[in-house]
Coordinates of C-alpha atoms in Angstrom, one line a residue:
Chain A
X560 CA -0.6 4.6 2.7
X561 CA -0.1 1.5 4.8
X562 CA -2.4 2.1 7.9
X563 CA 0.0 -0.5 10.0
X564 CA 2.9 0.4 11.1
X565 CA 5.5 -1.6 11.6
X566 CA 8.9 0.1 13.2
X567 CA 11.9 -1.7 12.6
X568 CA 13.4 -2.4 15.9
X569 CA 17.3 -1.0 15.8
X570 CA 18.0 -1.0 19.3
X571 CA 16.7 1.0 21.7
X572 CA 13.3 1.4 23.3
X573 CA 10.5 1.0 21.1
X574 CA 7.2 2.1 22.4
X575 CA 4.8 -0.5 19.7
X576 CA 2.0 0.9 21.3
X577 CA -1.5 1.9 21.0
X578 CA -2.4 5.6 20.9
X579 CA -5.9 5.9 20.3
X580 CA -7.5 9.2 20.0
X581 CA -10.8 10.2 19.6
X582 CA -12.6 13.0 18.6
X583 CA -16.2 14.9 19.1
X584 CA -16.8 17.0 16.6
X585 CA -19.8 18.8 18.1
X586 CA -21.8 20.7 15.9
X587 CA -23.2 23.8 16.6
X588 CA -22.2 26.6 19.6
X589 CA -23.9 24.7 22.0
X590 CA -21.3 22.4 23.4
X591 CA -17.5 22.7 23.4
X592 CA -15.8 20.8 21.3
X593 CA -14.1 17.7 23.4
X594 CA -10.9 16.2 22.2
X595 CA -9.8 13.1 24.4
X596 CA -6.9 11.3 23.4
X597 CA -5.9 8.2 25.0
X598 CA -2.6 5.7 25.4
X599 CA -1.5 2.7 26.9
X600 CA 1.5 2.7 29.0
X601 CA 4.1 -0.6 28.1
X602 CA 7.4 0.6 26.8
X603 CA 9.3 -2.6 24.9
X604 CA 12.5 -3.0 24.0
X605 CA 11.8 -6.1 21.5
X606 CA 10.3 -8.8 23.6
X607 CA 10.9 -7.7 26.9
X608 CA 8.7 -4.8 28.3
X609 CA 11.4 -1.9 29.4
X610 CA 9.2 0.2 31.5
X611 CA 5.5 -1.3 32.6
X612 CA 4.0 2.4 33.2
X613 CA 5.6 5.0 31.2
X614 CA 4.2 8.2 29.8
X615 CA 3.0 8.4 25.8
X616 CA 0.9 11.4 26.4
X617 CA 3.6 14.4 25.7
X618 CA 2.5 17.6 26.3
X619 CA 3.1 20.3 23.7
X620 CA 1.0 23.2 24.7
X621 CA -1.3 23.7 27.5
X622 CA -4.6 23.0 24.7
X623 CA -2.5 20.3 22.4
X624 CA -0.6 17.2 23.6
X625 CA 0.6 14.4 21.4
X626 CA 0.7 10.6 21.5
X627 CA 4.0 9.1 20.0
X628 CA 4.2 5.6 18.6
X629 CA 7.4 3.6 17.6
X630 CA 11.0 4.4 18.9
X631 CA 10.4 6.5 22.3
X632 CA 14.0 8.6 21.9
X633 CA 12.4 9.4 19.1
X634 CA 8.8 10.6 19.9
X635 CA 9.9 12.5 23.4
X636 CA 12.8 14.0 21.2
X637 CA 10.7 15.4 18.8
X638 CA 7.7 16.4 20.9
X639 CA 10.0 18.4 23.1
X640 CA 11.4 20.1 20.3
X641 CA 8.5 21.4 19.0
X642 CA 6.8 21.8 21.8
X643 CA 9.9 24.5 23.1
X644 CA 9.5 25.6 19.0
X645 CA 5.6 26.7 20.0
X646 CA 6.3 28.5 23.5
X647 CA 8.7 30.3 21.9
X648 CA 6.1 31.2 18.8
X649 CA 3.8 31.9 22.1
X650 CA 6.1 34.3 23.1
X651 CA 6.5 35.5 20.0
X652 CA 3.1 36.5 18.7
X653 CA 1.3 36.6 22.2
X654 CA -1.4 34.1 21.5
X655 CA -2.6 30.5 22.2
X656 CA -0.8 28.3 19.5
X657 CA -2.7 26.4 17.1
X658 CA -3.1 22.6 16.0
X659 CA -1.6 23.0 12.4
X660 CA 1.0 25.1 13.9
X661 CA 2.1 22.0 15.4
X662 CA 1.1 19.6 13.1
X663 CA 3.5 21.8 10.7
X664 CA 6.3 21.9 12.7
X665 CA 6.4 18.3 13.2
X666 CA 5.5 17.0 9.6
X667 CA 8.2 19.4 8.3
X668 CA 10.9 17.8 10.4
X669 CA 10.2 14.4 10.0
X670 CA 10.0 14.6 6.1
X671 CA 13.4 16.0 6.0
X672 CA 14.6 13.1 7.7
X673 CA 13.4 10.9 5.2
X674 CA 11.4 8.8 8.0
X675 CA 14.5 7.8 9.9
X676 CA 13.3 9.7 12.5
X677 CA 10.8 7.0 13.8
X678 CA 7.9 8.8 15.1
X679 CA 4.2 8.5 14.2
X680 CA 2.0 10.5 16.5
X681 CA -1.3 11.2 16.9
X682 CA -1.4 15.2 17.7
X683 CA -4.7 16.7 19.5
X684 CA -6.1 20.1 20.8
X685 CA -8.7 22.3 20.5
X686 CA -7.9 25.6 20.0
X687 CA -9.6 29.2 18.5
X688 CA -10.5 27.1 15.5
X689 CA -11.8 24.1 16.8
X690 CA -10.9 20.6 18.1
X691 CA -8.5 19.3 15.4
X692 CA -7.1 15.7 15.5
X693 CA -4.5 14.8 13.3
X694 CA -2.0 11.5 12.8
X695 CA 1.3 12.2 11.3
X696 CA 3.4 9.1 9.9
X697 CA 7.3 8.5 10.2
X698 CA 8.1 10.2 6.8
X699 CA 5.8 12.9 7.6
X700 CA 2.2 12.8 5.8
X701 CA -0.7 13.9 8.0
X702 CA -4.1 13.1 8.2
X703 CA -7.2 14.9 10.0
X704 CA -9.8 12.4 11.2
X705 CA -12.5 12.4 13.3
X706 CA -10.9 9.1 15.4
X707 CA -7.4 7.9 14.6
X708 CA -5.4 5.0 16.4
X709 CA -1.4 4.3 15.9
X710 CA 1.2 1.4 16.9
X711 CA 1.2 -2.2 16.8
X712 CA -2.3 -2.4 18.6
X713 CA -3.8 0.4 16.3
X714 CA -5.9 -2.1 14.4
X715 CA -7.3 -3.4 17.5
X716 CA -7.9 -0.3 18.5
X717 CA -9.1 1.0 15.1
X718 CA -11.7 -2.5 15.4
X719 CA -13.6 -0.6 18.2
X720 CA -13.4 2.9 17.0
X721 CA -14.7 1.6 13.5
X722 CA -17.8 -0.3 14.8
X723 CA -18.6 2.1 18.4
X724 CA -18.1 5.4 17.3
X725 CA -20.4 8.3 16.5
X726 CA -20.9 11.8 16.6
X727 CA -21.9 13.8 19.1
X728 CA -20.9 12.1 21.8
X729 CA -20.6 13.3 25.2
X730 CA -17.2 13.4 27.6
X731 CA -18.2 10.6 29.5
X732 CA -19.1 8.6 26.5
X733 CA -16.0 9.2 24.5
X734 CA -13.4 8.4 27.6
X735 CA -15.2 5.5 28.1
X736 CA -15.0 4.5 24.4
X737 CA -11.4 5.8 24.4
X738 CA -10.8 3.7 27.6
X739 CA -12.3 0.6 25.5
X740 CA -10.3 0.9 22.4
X741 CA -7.1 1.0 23.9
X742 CA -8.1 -1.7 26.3
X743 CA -9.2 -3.7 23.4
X744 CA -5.1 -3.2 22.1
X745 CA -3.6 -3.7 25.5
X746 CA -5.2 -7.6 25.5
X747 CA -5.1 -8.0 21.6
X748 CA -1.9 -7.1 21.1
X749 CA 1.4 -8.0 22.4
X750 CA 3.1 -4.7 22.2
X751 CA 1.3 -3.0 23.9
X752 CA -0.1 -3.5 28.1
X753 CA -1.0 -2.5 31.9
X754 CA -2.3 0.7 32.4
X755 CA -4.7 3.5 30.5
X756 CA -4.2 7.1 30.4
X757 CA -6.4 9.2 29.3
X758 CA -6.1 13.3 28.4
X759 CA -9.2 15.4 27.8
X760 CA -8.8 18.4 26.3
X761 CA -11.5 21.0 25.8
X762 CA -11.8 24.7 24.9
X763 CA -9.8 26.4 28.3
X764 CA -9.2 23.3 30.5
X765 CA -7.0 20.2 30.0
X766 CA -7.3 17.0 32.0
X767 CA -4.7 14.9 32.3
X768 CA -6.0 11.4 33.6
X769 CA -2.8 9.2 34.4
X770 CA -3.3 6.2 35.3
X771 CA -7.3 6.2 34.5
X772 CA -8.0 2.6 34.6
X773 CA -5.4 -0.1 35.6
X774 CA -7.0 -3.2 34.6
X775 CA -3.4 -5.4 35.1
X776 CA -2.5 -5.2 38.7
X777 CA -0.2 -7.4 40.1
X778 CA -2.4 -10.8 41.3
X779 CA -0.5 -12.0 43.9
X780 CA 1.2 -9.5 46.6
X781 CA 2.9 -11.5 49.6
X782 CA 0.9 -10.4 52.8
X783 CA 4.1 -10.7 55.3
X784 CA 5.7 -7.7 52.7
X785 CA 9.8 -7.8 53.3
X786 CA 11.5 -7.8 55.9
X787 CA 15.1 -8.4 56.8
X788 CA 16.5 -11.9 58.4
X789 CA 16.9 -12.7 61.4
X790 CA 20.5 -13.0 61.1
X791 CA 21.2 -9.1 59.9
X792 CA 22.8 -7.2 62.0
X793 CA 21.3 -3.5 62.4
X794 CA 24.6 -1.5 63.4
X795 CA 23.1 2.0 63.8
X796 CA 19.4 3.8 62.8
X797 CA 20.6 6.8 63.4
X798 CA 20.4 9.8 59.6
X799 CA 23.1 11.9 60.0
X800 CA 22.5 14.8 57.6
X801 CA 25.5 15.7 55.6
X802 CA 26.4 19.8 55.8
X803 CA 26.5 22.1 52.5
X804 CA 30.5 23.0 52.7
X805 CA 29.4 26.1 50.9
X806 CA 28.8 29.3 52.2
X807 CA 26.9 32.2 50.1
X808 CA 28.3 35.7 51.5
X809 CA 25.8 38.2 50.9
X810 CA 26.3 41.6 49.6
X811 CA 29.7 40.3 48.2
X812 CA 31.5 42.5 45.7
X813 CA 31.2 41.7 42.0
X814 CA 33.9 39.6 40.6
X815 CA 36.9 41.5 38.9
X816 CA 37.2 41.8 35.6
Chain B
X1416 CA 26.7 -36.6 7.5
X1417 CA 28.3 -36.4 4.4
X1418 CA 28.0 -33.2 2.6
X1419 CA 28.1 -34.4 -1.0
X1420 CA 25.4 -36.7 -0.7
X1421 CA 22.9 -34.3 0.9
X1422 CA 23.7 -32.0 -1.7
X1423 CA 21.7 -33.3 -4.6
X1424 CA 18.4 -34.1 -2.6
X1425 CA 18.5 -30.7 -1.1
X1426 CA 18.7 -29.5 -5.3
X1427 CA 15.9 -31.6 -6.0
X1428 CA 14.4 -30.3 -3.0
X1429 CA 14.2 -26.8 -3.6
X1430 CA 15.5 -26.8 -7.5
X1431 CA 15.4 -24.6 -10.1
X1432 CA 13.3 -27.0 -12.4
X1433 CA 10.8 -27.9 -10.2
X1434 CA 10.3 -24.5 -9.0
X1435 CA 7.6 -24.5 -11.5
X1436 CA 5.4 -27.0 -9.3
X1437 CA 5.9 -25.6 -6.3
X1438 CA 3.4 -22.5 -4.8
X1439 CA 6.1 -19.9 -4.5
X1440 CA 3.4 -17.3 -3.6
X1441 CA -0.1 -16.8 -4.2
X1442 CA -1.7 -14.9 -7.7
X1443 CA -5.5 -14.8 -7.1
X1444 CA -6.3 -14.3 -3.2
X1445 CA -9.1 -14.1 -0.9
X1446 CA -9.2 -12.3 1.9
X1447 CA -10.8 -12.9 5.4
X1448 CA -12.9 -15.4 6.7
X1449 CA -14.8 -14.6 10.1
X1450 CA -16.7 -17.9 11.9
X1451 CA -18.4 -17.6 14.7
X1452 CA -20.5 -20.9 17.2
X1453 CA -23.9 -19.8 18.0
X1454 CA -26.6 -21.5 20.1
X1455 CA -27.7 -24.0 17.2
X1456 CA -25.0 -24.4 14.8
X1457 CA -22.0 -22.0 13.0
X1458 CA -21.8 -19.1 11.1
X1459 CA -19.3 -18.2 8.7
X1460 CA -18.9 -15.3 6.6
X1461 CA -16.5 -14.2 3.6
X1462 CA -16.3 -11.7 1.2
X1463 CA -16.6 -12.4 -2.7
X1464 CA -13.5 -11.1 -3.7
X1465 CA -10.5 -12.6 -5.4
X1466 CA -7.8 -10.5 -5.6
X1467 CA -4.9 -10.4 -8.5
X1468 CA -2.4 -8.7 -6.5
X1469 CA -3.6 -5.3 -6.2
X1470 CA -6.8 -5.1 -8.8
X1471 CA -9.9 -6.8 -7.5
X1472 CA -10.4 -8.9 -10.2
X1473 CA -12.7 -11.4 -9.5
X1474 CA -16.0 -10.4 -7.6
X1475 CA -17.9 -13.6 -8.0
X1476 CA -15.7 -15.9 -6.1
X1477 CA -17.6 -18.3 -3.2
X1478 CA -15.0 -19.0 -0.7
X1479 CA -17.5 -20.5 1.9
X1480 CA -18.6 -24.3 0.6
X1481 CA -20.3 -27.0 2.4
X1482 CA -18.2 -30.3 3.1
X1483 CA -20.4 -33.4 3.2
X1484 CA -23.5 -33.3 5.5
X1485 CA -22.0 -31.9 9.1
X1486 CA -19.7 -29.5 7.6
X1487 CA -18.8 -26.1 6.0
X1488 CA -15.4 -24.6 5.1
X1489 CA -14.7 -21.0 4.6
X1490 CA -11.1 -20.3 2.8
X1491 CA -8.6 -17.4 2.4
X1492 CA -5.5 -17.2 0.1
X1493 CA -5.2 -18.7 -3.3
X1494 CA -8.3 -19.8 -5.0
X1495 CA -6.6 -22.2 -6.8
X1496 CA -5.3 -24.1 -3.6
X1497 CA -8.8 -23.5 -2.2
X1498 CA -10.6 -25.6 -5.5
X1499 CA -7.7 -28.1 -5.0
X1500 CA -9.0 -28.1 -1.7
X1501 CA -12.1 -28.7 -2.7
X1502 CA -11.4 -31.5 -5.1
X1503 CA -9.6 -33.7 -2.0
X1504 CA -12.3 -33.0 0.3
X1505 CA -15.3 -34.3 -2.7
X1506 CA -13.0 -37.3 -2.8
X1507 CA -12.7 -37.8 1.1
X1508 CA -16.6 -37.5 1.1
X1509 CA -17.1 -39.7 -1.7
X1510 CA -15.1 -42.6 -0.3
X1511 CA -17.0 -41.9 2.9
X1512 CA -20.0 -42.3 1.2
X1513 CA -19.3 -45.5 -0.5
X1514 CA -18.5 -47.0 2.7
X1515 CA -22.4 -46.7 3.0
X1516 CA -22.1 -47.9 7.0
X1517 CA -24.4 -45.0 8.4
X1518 CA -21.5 -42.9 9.3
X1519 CA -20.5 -39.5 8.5
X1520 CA -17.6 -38.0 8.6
X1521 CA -18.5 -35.5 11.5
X1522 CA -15.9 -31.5 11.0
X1523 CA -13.8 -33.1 13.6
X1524 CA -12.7 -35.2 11.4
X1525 CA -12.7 -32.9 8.2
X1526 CA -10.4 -30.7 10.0
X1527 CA -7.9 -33.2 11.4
X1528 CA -7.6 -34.2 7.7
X1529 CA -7.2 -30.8 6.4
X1530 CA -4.6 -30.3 8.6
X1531 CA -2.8 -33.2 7.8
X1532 CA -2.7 -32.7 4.3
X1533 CA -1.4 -28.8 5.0
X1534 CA 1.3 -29.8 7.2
X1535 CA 2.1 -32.4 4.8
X1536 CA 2.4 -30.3 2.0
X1537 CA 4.3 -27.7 4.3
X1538 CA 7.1 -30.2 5.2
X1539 CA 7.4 -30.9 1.3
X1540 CA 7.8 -27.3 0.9
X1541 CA 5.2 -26.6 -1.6
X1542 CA 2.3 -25.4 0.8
X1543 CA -1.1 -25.2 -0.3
X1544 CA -1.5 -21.0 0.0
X1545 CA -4.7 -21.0 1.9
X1546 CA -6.1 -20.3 6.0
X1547 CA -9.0 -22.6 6.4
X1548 CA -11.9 -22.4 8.7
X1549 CA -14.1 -25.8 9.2
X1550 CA -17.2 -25.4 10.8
X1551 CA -19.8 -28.1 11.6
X1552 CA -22.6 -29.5 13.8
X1553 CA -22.7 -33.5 14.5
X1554 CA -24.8 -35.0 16.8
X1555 CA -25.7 -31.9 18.4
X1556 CA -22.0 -31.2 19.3
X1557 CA -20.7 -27.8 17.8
X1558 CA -17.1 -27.3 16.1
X1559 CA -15.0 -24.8 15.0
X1560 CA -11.5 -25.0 14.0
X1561 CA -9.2 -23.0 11.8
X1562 CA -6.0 -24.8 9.7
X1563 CA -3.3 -22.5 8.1
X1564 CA -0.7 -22.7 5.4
X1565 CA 2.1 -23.9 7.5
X1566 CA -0.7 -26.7 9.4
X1567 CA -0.9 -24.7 12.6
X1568 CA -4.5 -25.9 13.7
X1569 CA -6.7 -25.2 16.6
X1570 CA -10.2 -24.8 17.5
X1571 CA -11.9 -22.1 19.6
X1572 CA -15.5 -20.3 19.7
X1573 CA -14.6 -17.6 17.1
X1574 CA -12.4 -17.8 14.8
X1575 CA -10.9 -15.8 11.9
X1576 CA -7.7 -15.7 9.2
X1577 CA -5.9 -13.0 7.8
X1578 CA -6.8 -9.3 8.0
X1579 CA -9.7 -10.7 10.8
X1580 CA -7.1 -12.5 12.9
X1581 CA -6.4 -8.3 13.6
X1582 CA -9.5 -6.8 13.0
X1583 CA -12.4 -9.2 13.9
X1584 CA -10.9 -11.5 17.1
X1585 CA -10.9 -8.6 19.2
X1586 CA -14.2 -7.6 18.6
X1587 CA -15.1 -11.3 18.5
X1588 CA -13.6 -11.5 22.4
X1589 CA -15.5 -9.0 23.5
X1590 CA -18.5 -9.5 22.4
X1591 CA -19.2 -12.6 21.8
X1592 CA -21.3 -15.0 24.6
X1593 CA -22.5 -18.9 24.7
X1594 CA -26.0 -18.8 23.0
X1595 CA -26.3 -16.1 20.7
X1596 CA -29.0 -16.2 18.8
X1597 CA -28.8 -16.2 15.0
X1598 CA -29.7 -12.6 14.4
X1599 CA -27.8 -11.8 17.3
X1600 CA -24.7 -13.7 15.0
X1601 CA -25.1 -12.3 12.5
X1602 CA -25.6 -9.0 13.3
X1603 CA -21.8 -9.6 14.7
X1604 CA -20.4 -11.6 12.4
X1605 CA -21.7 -7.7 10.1
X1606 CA -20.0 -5.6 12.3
X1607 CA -17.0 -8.0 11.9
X1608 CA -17.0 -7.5 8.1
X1609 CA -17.9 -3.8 8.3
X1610 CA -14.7 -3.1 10.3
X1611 CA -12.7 -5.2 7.3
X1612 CA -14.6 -3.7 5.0
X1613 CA -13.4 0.0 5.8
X1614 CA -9.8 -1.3 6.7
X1615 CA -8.7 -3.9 4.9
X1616 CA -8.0 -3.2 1.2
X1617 CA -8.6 -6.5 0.0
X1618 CA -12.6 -6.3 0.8
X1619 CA -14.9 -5.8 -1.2
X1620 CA -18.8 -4.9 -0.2
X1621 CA -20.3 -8.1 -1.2
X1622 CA -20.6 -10.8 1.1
X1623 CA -22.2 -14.5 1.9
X1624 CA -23.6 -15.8 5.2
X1625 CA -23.2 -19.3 6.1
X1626 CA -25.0 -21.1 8.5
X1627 CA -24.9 -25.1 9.6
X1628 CA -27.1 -26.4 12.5
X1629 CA -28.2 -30.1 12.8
X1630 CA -30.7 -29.7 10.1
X1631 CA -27.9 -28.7 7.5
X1632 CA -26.6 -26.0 5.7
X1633 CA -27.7 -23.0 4.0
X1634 CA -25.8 -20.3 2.4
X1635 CA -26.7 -17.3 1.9
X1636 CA -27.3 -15.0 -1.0
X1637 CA -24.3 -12.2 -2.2
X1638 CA -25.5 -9.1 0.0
X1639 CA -23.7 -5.9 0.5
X1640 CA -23.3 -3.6 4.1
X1641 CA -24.3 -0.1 4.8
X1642 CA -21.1 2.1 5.1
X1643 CA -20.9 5.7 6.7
X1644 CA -18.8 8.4 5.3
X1645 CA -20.9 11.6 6.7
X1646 CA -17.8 12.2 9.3
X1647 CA -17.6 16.0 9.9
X1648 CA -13.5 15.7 9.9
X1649 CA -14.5 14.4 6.5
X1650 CA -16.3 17.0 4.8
X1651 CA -13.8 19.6 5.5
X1652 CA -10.3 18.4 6.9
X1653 CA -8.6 21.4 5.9
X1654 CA -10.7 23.9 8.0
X1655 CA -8.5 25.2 10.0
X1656 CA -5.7 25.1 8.0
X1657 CA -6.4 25.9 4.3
X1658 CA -3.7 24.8 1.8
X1659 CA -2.9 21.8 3.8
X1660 CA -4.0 18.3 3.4

């Protein structure tokens, strides 16, 4: 299995990006079991970055959210769907849902669309079993690792995960190593840029850290800000709210058959 | 311009019967080269492997040579471009050398001659299959520079080809600082390898060090790094989930 990935671009939005997860496996009762996953937030549609600060982190259930790599349609289409496929399974059996629960539903849909569907995620929660972490490729093979990284920065990514990371680490010590591998993409790698977001999920409680560090801010901000010429002319400053035409008669009678 | 008479030198050009003397693509392959400055000299380092495709056939292969007195070159991609390589550079030294004036070709001027001989075997459009990395100390001044297939050239602090240009440079960026000290070098230039080692499939666990300061050049002895595999996610993916994979 190729460990780059490399999404032909068709049109549309691609989001070549990093998603870098990272996993403490704690051993033992002590401590929870801490899953933080992280992403950058450049959205490209070939060379020109379509949206400097969009979302990668997709929620699926309140203990599991996924990262998607490669066409966005495709990764918020298919998170959504199986994220609505687990609330209803929720509903259904009347407990938290699971990690391979997802990691099912999605592998099983991609497959049977033979990879054209071009999503490769990188799926995260902890639930009743554990902290799971799991990557799952376009044509829809999964893997379960202890630190996974996906997109066109993934290797630079993969560079600091491979030579930083060890086991038992704390929170604070994995976001920041999180933090540092996707950084390491966002200035190694062209598709991929601005900001970090970071999601931390442990056993019970989910932290959603958008915008966690934002080391790209715009350099050079005019102090004077905007401000109309001289020569506009200002007819009115008056809002004038517009009125709701409608009116909602209580106690009505049903309609007729 | 005349179509029919550009039409046989374009044949000749890229023709079916001289197809045989041209590099089409590369059989035996190295992979990475990693080179880093430190405070008294270069370090490079390379794997032993030459690769047939997809078997690791060769295990013994030195990719990292020494290049008259102020130099040392590191090479990726075919072997057999990388000895023909060689064989130009033992002549440039040689005729250096009988010029017997005191003078030394410094890696300056290696590289500027390397990468005249790749661009011009580029625009003939039968490329010597290789990404170079000269290395070399001369009067005290420090040089590092990196020539590939197609003669794109330049010189930096770190420097790496292939697999390390995605790999290694971004640890190289981070971490690296004016003045490291050898062990300090090399312990980086390990990390470097360790990170190709577990991702690039090309690797193989058996590598040479080589270092040039003023005094000269030394090259190191095969070695092999210390991997980890004890990962918990690794001793029992399926956990939560038996039956899957």
């Amino acid at each position: 299995m190729t460990a780059s990935e490399s999404m032909p671009h068709k049109g549309g939005f691609s989001f070549d990006l990093c998603k870098r997860n990272e996993m403490l496996a704690q051993k033992g009762l002590k401590q929870p079991g801490f899953l933080k996953t992280g992403a950058d937030t450049r959205a490209t549609e070939g060379p020109i970055v379509a949206d400097k600060n969009c979302e990668k982190i997709h929620y699926m259930a309140p203990n599991i959210y996924c990262c998607g790599a490669g066409t966005a349609a495709d990764t918020e289409a298919v998170t959504d769907m199986v994220s609505s496929q687990l609330k209803l399974h929720r509903y259904h059996t009347g407990r938290e849902s699971r990690v391979v629960t997802a990691l099912s539903l999605l592998k099983s849909h991609l497959f049977s669309y033979q990879g054209h569907v071009s999503a490769a995620l990188v799926l995260g929660g902890v639930d009743v079993t554990g902290p799971h972490l799991h990557t799952i490729y376009p044509h829809g093979s999964t893997d379960t690792l202890p630190f996974a990284t996906m997109g066109s920065g993934s290797l630079a990514a993969m560079a600091i995960f491979e030579s930083k990371y060890r086991e038992g680490l704390c929170r604070d010590e994995g976001i920041k190593l999180v933090a540092e591998a996707i950084c390491s993409g966002i200035f190694n790698d062209l598709g991929s840029g601005s900001n970090v977001d970071i999601c931390v999920i442990t056993k019970g409680k989910q932290e959603y850290l958008r915008n966690y560090m934002s080391p790209n801010p715009r350099t050079y901000i005019s102090e004077k800000g905007y401000s109309f010429s001289k020569k506009t002319e200002v007819l009115l400053t008056k809002i004038t709210p517009l009125r709701e035409m409608v009116e909602v008669i209580e106690g009505a009678d049903t309609m007729e058959e | 311009m005349n179509m029919v008479d550009s039409a046989p030198a374009m044949h000749n050009l890229i023709g079916s019967e001289s197809d045989s003397q041209r590099t089409l693509y590369p059989y035996v392959t190295g992979t990475s080269v990693v080179g880093i400055k430190y405070k008294d000299g270069i370090l490079l380092a390379a794997d032993m492997g030459g690769s047939y495709g997809s078997t690791l056939r060769y295990k013994t292969v030195e990719r990292l040579k020494s290049v008259g007195k102020h130099s040392i070159i590191g090479a990726s991609g075919e072997i057999s471009d990388f000895q023909e390589i060689m064989r130009y550079l033992d002549e440039l030294i040689l005729y250096d050398n009988m010029w017997d004036d005191g003078n030394s070709l410094g890696p300056k001027q290696v590289h500027n001659y390397l990468t005249q001989v790749m661009y011009n075997r580029r625009n003939k459009f039968n490329p010597l299959w290789n990404s170079l990395v000269l290395g070399g100390v001369k009067n005290g001044q420090k040089y590092l520079g990196t020539v590939s297939m197609i003669g794109v050239h330049y010189e930096d602090n770190h420097v790496a080809t292939g697999f390390g240009n995605h790999l290694a440079r971004p640890l190289l960026r981070d971490e690296w600082h004016e003045n490291l000290t050898f062990e300090e070098g090399v312990k980086l230039l390990e990390k470097c390898m360790r990170v190709l080692l577990y991702r690039d499939r090309s690797a193989v666990n058996k590598l040479q060090i080589a270092k040039i300061t003023e005094e000269g050049v030394t090259i190191s002895e095969p070695y092999a790094l210390k991997t980890f595999w004890n990962f918990a996610a690794f001793q029992n993916p399926t956990a939560g989930a038996e039956g899957s994979w």
